[in-house]
Coordinates of C-alpha atoms and ligand atoms in Angstrom, one line a residue:
M1 CA 67.2 171.3 56.4
E2 CA 67.9 167.7 57.0
K3 CA 71.1 167.0 58.9
K4 CA 73.8 165.3 56.9
D5 CA 74.9 161.9 58.3
I6 CA 78.5 161.9 59.5
F7 CA 80.6 158.8 58.9
I8 CA 83.9 158.4 60.8
L9 CA 86.5 155.8 60.1
A10 CA 88.1 155.1 63.5
I11 CA 91.4 153.3 64.3
E12 CA 92.4 151.8 67.7
S13 CA 95.8 150.1 68.3
S14 CA 96.8 151.2 71.8
C15 CA 97.5 147.8 73.2
D16 CA 97.0 144.3 71.8
E17 CA 93.9 144.8 69.6
T18 CA 94.1 146.1 66.0
S19 CA 90.7 147.5 65.3
M20 CA 88.9 149.7 62.8
A21 CA 85.3 150.8 62.6
I22 CA 83.0 153.0 60.6
V23 CA 80.5 154.8 62.9
K24 CA 77.6 156.9 61.8
N25 CA 76.7 160.0 63.8
G26 CA 78.7 158.8 66.8
C27 CA 76.2 156.1 67.7
D28 CA 75.5 153.6 64.8
V29 CA 78.2 151.1 64.1
I30 CA 78.2 150.5 60.4
A31 CA 81.1 148.0 60.6
L32 CA 83.6 146.9 63.1
S33 CA 86.7 144.8 62.7
V34 CA 88.8 143.6 65.6
F35 CA 92.0 141.6 65.3
T36 CA 93.1 140.4 68.7
Q37 CA 96.7 139.3 69.6
I38 CA 95.6 137.6 72.9
D39 CA 96.6 134.1 71.7
T40 CA 100.2 135.3 71.1
H41 CA 100.6 137.3 74.3
K42 CA 99.1 134.4 76.3
L43 CA 102.3 132.5 75.7
Y44 CA 104.3 135.1 77.6
G45 CA 101.8 135.8 80.5
G46 CA 101.1 139.4 79.4
V47 CA 101.5 141.9 76.5
V48 CA 105.0 142.0 75.0
P49 CA 105.2 145.6 73.6
E50 CA 107.7 144.8 70.8
I51 CA 105.6 141.9 69.5
A52 CA 102.4 143.9 69.8
S53 CA 103.6 146.7 67.5
R54 CA 105.0 144.3 65.0
M55 CA 101.7 142.4 64.8
H56 CA 99.8 145.7 64.4
T57 CA 102.0 146.5 61.4
E58 CA 101.4 143.1 59.9
V59 CA 97.6 143.2 60.1
I60 CA 96.6 146.9 59.9
T61 CA 96.0 147.0 56.1
I62 CA 94.1 143.7 56.4
V63 CA 91.9 145.2 59.1
L64 CA 91.3 148.3 56.9
D65 CA 90.2 146.1 53.9
D66 CA 88.0 144.1 56.2
V67 CA 86.1 147.0 57.7
L68 CA 85.6 148.7 54.3
K69 CA 84.3 145.4 52.9
K70 CA 81.9 144.9 55.9
A71 CA 80.6 148.5 55.5
N72 CA 80.5 148.3 51.7
M73 CA 82.1 151.7 51.7
K74 CA 85.2 153.4 50.4
V75 CA 87.5 155.7 52.3
E76 CA 86.4 158.5 50.0
E77 CA 82.9 158.3 51.5
V78 CA 83.8 159.0 55.1
D79 CA 83.9 162.4 56.6
A80 CA 86.9 162.1 58.9
I81 CA 89.6 159.7 60.2
A82 CA 89.8 159.3 64.0
V83 CA 92.6 157.6 65.9
T84 CA 93.6 156.7 69.4
Y85 CA 96.8 158.7 70.3
A86 CA 97.0 158.0 74.1
P87 CA 97.3 156.4 76.6
G88 CA 98.9 153.1 75.5
L89 CA 102.0 151.4 74.3
I90 CA 104.0 153.9 72.2
G91 CA 105.0 151.4 69.4
S92 CA 101.4 150.1 69.2
L93 CA 99.9 153.6 69.1
M94 CA 102.4 154.7 66.5
V95 CA 101.1 152.1 64.0
G96 CA 97.5 153.3 64.2
I97 CA 98.6 156.9 64.1
E98 CA 100.7 156.5 61.0
C99 CA 97.9 154.7 59.3
A100 CA 95.5 157.5 60.2
K101 CA 97.8 160.2 58.9
T102 CA 98.4 158.3 55.7
L103 CA 94.7 157.9 55.0
S104 CA 94.1 161.5 56.0
L105 CA 96.8 162.7 53.5
I106 CA 95.8 160.5 50.6
Y107 CA 92.1 161.0 50.8
N108 CA 92.2 164.6 52.1
K109 CA 90.1 163.9 55.2
P110 CA 90.3 165.7 58.6
L111 CA 92.2 164.0 61.4
I112 CA 90.7 163.6 64.9
K113 CA 92.8 162.5 67.8
V114 CA 91.0 160.6 70.5
N115 CA 92.0 159.7 74.1
H116 CA 91.5 156.0 74.6
I117 CA 89.7 156.5 78.0
A118 CA 87.3 159.0 76.4
G119 CA 86.7 156.2 73.9
H120 CA 85.7 153.7 76.6
I121 CA 83.3 156.3 78.1
Y122 CA 81.7 157.2 74.7
A123 CA 81.2 153.4 74.1
N124 CA 78.0 154.0 76.1
N125 CA 76.6 156.0 73.1
L126 CA 76.8 152.9 71.0
T127 CA 74.3 151.1 73.2
N128 CA 72.3 153.9 75.0
K129 CA 72.7 157.7 74.9
I130 CA 74.8 159.4 77.5
I131 CA 72.6 161.8 79.5
F132 CA 74.4 164.7 81.2
P133 CA 75.2 165.3 84.0
T134 CA 76.4 161.8 84.6
L135 CA 78.8 159.9 86.8
A136 CA 81.2 157.7 84.9
L137 CA 83.0 154.7 86.4
V138 CA 86.1 153.8 84.4
V139 CA 87.4 150.3 85.1
S140 CA 90.1 149.0 82.8
G141 CA 93.5 147.5 82.7
G142 CA 95.2 150.8 83.3
H143 CA 92.5 152.9 85.0
T144 CA 90.1 153.0 87.9
D145 CA 88.5 156.4 87.9
L146 CA 85.2 157.9 89.2
V147 CA 84.5 160.9 86.9
L148 CA 81.8 163.5 86.9
M149 CA 80.7 164.7 83.4
K150 CA 78.5 167.7 83.2
N151 CA 78.8 167.9 79.4
D152 CA 80.6 166.4 76.4
Y153 CA 84.4 166.2 77.1
D154 CA 84.0 167.8 80.5
F155 CA 85.8 165.3 82.8
E156 CA 86.1 166.1 86.5
V157 CA 88.0 163.2 88.1
L158 CA 86.6 162.7 91.6
G159 CA 88.8 159.8 92.5
T160 CA 91.3 157.4 91.1
T161 CA 93.4 154.5 92.1
L162 CA 96.4 155.1 94.4
D163 CA 98.2 152.1 93.1
D164 CA 97.0 149.3 90.8
A165 CA 94.1 149.6 88.4
I166 CA 91.3 147.1 89.0
G167 CA 92.0 145.2 85.7
E168 CA 95.6 145.0 86.6
A169 CA 94.7 143.5 90.0
Y170 CA 92.4 140.9 88.3
D171 CA 95.3 140.0 86.0
K172 CA 97.8 139.7 88.8
V173 CA 95.5 137.6 90.9
A174 CA 94.9 135.4 87.9
R175 CA 98.6 134.8 87.5
V176 CA 99.0 133.9 91.2
L177 CA 96.2 131.4 90.8
G178 CA 97.8 129.9 87.7
E179 CA 95.3 131.3 85.2
K180 CA 96.2 132.6 81.7
Y181 CA 96.4 136.2 80.4
P182 CA 94.1 138.1 80.3
G183 CA 93.1 137.1 83.8
G184 CA 90.0 139.2 84.4
P185 CA 87.5 136.9 82.6
N186 CA 89.2 133.8 84.0
V187 CA 89.0 135.1 87.6
E188 CA 85.4 136.0 87.1
K189 CA 84.7 132.4 85.9
L190 CA 86.5 130.9 88.9
A191 CA 84.7 133.2 91.3
L192 CA 81.3 132.2 89.9
K193 CA 82.0 128.6 91.1
G194 CA 83.3 129.7 94.6
K195 CA 82.2 131.2 97.9
D196 CA 83.6 134.2 99.8
T197 CA 85.2 132.1 102.5
Y198 CA 88.5 134.1 103.0
N199 CA 86.8 137.3 104.1
L200 CA 89.5 139.5 102.7
P201 CA 89.5 143.2 103.8
I202 CA 87.6 145.7 101.7
P203 CA 90.3 148.3 100.6
L204 CA 90.3 152.0 101.4
Q205 CA 87.1 152.5 103.3
D206 CA 87.7 156.2 103.8
D207 CA 85.9 159.5 102.9
S208 CA 87.6 159.9 99.5
Y209 CA 86.5 158.6 96.1
N210 CA 89.9 157.0 95.6
F211 CA 90.6 153.3 95.2
S212 CA 93.5 150.9 96.1
F213 CA 94.0 147.3 95.1
S214 CA 97.6 146.5 95.8
G215 CA 96.9 145.6 99.5
L216 CA 94.1 143.2 98.5
K217 CA 96.3 141.7 95.8
S218 CA 99.0 141.1 98.5
S219 CA 96.3 139.4 100.7
V220 CA 95.6 137.0 97.9
I221 CA 99.3 136.3 97.5
N222 CA 99.7 135.7 101.3
E223 CA 96.8 133.2 101.2
V224 CA 98.5 131.3 98.4
N225 CA 101.8 131.3 100.1
K226 CA 100.3 130.1 103.4
C227 CA 98.8 127.1 101.6
K228 CA 102.1 126.3 99.9
M229 CA 103.9 126.4 103.3
K230 CA 101.4 124.1 104.8
K231 CA 101.5 121.9 101.7
E232 CA 97.7 122.4 101.3
E233 CA 95.7 122.6 98.1
I234 CA 94.5 126.2 97.5
N235 CA 90.8 126.6 96.8
K236 CA 91.1 128.7 93.7
E237 CA 87.4 129.2 93.3
N238 CA 86.8 130.5 96.8
L239 CA 89.9 132.7 96.8
A240 CA 88.9 134.2 93.4
C241 CA 85.4 134.8 94.8
S242 CA 86.7 136.4 98.0
F243 CA 89.0 138.7 96.0
Q244 CA 86.2 139.7 93.6
T245 CA 83.7 140.3 96.4
S246 CA 86.1 142.7 98.3
A247 CA 87.4 144.5 95.2
I248 CA 83.9 145.1 93.8
A249 CA 82.5 146.0 97.2
S250 CA 85.1 148.8 97.5
I251 CA 84.2 150.1 94.0
V252 CA 80.5 149.9 94.7
N253 CA 80.8 151.6 98.1
K254 CA 82.6 154.6 96.5
C255 CA 80.0 154.8 93.8
E256 CA 77.2 154.8 96.4
K257 CA 78.9 157.6 98.3
A258 CA 79.2 159.7 95.1
I259 CA 75.5 159.0 94.1
I260 CA 74.4 160.2 97.5
N261 CA 76.6 163.2 97.8
L262 CA 76.2 164.4 94.2
K263 CA 72.5 163.5 94.0
T264 CA 73.4 161.7 90.8
K265 CA 70.6 160.8 88.3
N266 CA 72.7 159.2 85.6
F267 CA 75.5 156.6 85.8
I268 CA 77.6 155.1 83.1
I269 CA 80.4 152.5 83.2
A270 CA 83.4 152.1 80.9
G271 CA 86.5 149.9 80.3
G272 CA 87.3 146.2 80.1
V273 CA 86.2 145.4 83.6
S274 CA 82.7 146.7 82.8
A275 CA 82.3 143.3 81.1
N276 CA 82.3 141.7 84.5
K277 CA 78.8 140.4 85.2
Y278 CA 79.2 140.5 89.0
L279 CA 80.2 144.2 88.9
R280 CA 77.3 144.9 86.4
N281 CA 74.8 143.2 88.7
Q282 CA 76.0 145.1 91.8
L283 CA 75.7 148.4 89.9
I284 CA 72.2 147.4 88.7
N285 CA 71.2 146.9 92.3
L286 CA 72.8 150.1 93.5
C287 CA 71.2 152.2 90.8
D288 CA 67.8 150.6 91.4
K289 CA 68.1 151.5 95.1
Y290 CA 68.7 155.2 94.3
N291 CA 66.5 155.3 91.2
V292 CA 69.5 156.2 89.1
N293 CA 69.5 155.7 85.3
L294 CA 72.3 153.2 84.5
S295 CA 74.0 152.7 81.2
L296 CA 75.8 149.4 80.5
P297 CA 77.7 149.2 77.2
D298 CA 77.2 146.0 75.2
F299 CA 79.9 143.4 75.9
V300 CA 81.6 143.9 72.5
Y301 CA 82.1 147.6 73.3
C302 CA 83.5 147.1 76.8
T303 CA 87.0 145.8 75.8
D304 CA 89.2 147.6 73.3
N305 CA 87.6 148.3 69.9
A306 CA 87.6 151.1 67.4
A307 CA 83.8 151.7 67.4
M308 CA 84.2 153.5 70.8
I309 CA 86.9 155.7 69.2
G310 CA 84.4 156.6 66.4
A311 CA 81.8 157.4 69.0
A312 CA 84.2 159.6 71.0
A313 CA 85.4 161.4 67.9
Y314 CA 81.9 162.5 66.9
P315 CA 81.5 165.4 69.5
L316 CA 85.0 166.6 68.4
F317 CA 83.9 166.5 64.7
L318 CA 80.9 168.6 65.5
K319 CA 83.2 171.2 67.1
S320 CA 85.6 170.9 64.1
D321 CA 88.2 169.9 66.6
F322 CA 90.7 168.6 64.0
S323 CA 94.4 168.1 64.4
S324 CA 97.4 168.8 62.2
F325 CA 99.8 166.0 61.6
D326 CA 102.4 167.6 64.0
D327 CA 99.8 167.6 66.7
V328 CA 99.1 163.8 66.7
N329 CA 101.8 161.9 68.5
P330 CA 101.6 158.9 70.8
E331 CA 101.7 159.3 74.5
S332 CA 102.0 156.4 77.0
R333 CA 100.3 158.1 80.0
L334 CA 97.8 160.8 79.7
P335 CA 95.1 161.9 82.1
L336 CA 91.6 162.5 80.7
F337 CA 91.8 166.3 80.9
Ligands
KG4_1 O1 89.7 148.4 78.7 P1 90.6 147.2 78.4 O2 90.2 146.3 77.3 O3 92.1 147.7 78.2 C1 92.6 148.9 78.8 O4 92.3 150.0 78.3 O5 93.2 148.7 79.8 O6 90.7 146.4 79.8 C2 91.4 145.3 79.9 C3 91.3 144.8 81.3 C4 92.2 143.6 81.6 O7 92.9 143.8 82.8 C5 91.2 142.4 81.7 O8 91.6 141.4 82.6 C6 90.0 143.1 82.3 O9 90.0 144.4 81.6 N1 88.7 142.4 82.0 C7 88.0 141.9 83.0 C8 86.9 141.2 82.4 N2 87.1 141.3 81.1 C9 88.2 142.1 80.9 N3 88.2 141.9 84.4 C10 87.2 141.3 85.1 N4 86.2 140.6 84.6 C11 86.0 140.6 83.3 N5 84.9 139.9 82.8
ZN2 ZN1 91.1 150.0 76.9

């Protein structure tokens, strides 16, 4: 018997993007709508939670109309509603969750709750197909984790950051260098024009799979302060390049150690910082060296979007892992397992 196609309407509102998608069989994006609030939060140098939740409320029905129009579908035609419930900003998550519960109730569709980080990981299925067992490097604004996945939803966290996440470090360095929020892409642009002249230390060169970026961030701040005291002009391009070189070297070193020790055959990356071309190129070289199959998600699926939530909801749908309304509540911090 031919397998029936499964359509999931997915909702993501954990931070400053209101997004909905319709995803077929966990891998085909039928339609994606993303409304970003970046231009508003830019004015404040970072995401203002109260403004974020208010803006989600204002646009969520517009985003719903938009995605249905793009897909040329009705809510009646989807098989389930999926929504991000954690981790993220409580007020922001709440808007997506209430919308998902409302749609589930009105249209009598099962509700699937999805962990945002699982979403970033499953974004890989929208571009390639995750092959298990695989190592997963999660690099986002809130996370820096090296995860071993032997199967769907089997997350063994090998290492994590002891302080700042890598995206957070990029954002803070951007601020010190006078660049706008979100800093990551701006620091990457600066770095491209610079040279690694500052030779900043590579953080946490130990035997663990953990990461640390706050010391490196302090080194950048020290360099800026030294220049200010000497009334010298800071070379932003070179400092950005030096920061990026050390930060990414520490990540790539830990990935190399894991590839060797675990005899890894497959490697996937996830999260906003996976859009960074320097990191992508370093990982391409690393995986070439050890003959490891590398999956890089398309750029649109690296940063927050609902298509990744639809992809992550699919294995849960197949297991009929549905949730009652009482069971779907926002949580600000939540580990993967
Ligand atoms: O995954 P994401 O969209 O949101 C979270 O779940 O945290 O990641 C956002 C983070 C921000 O810190 C942003 O500065 C960083 O990803 N980012 C980048 C790049 N694009 C986004 N960092 C470095 N290089 C980039 N090209
Ligand atoms: Zn994210």
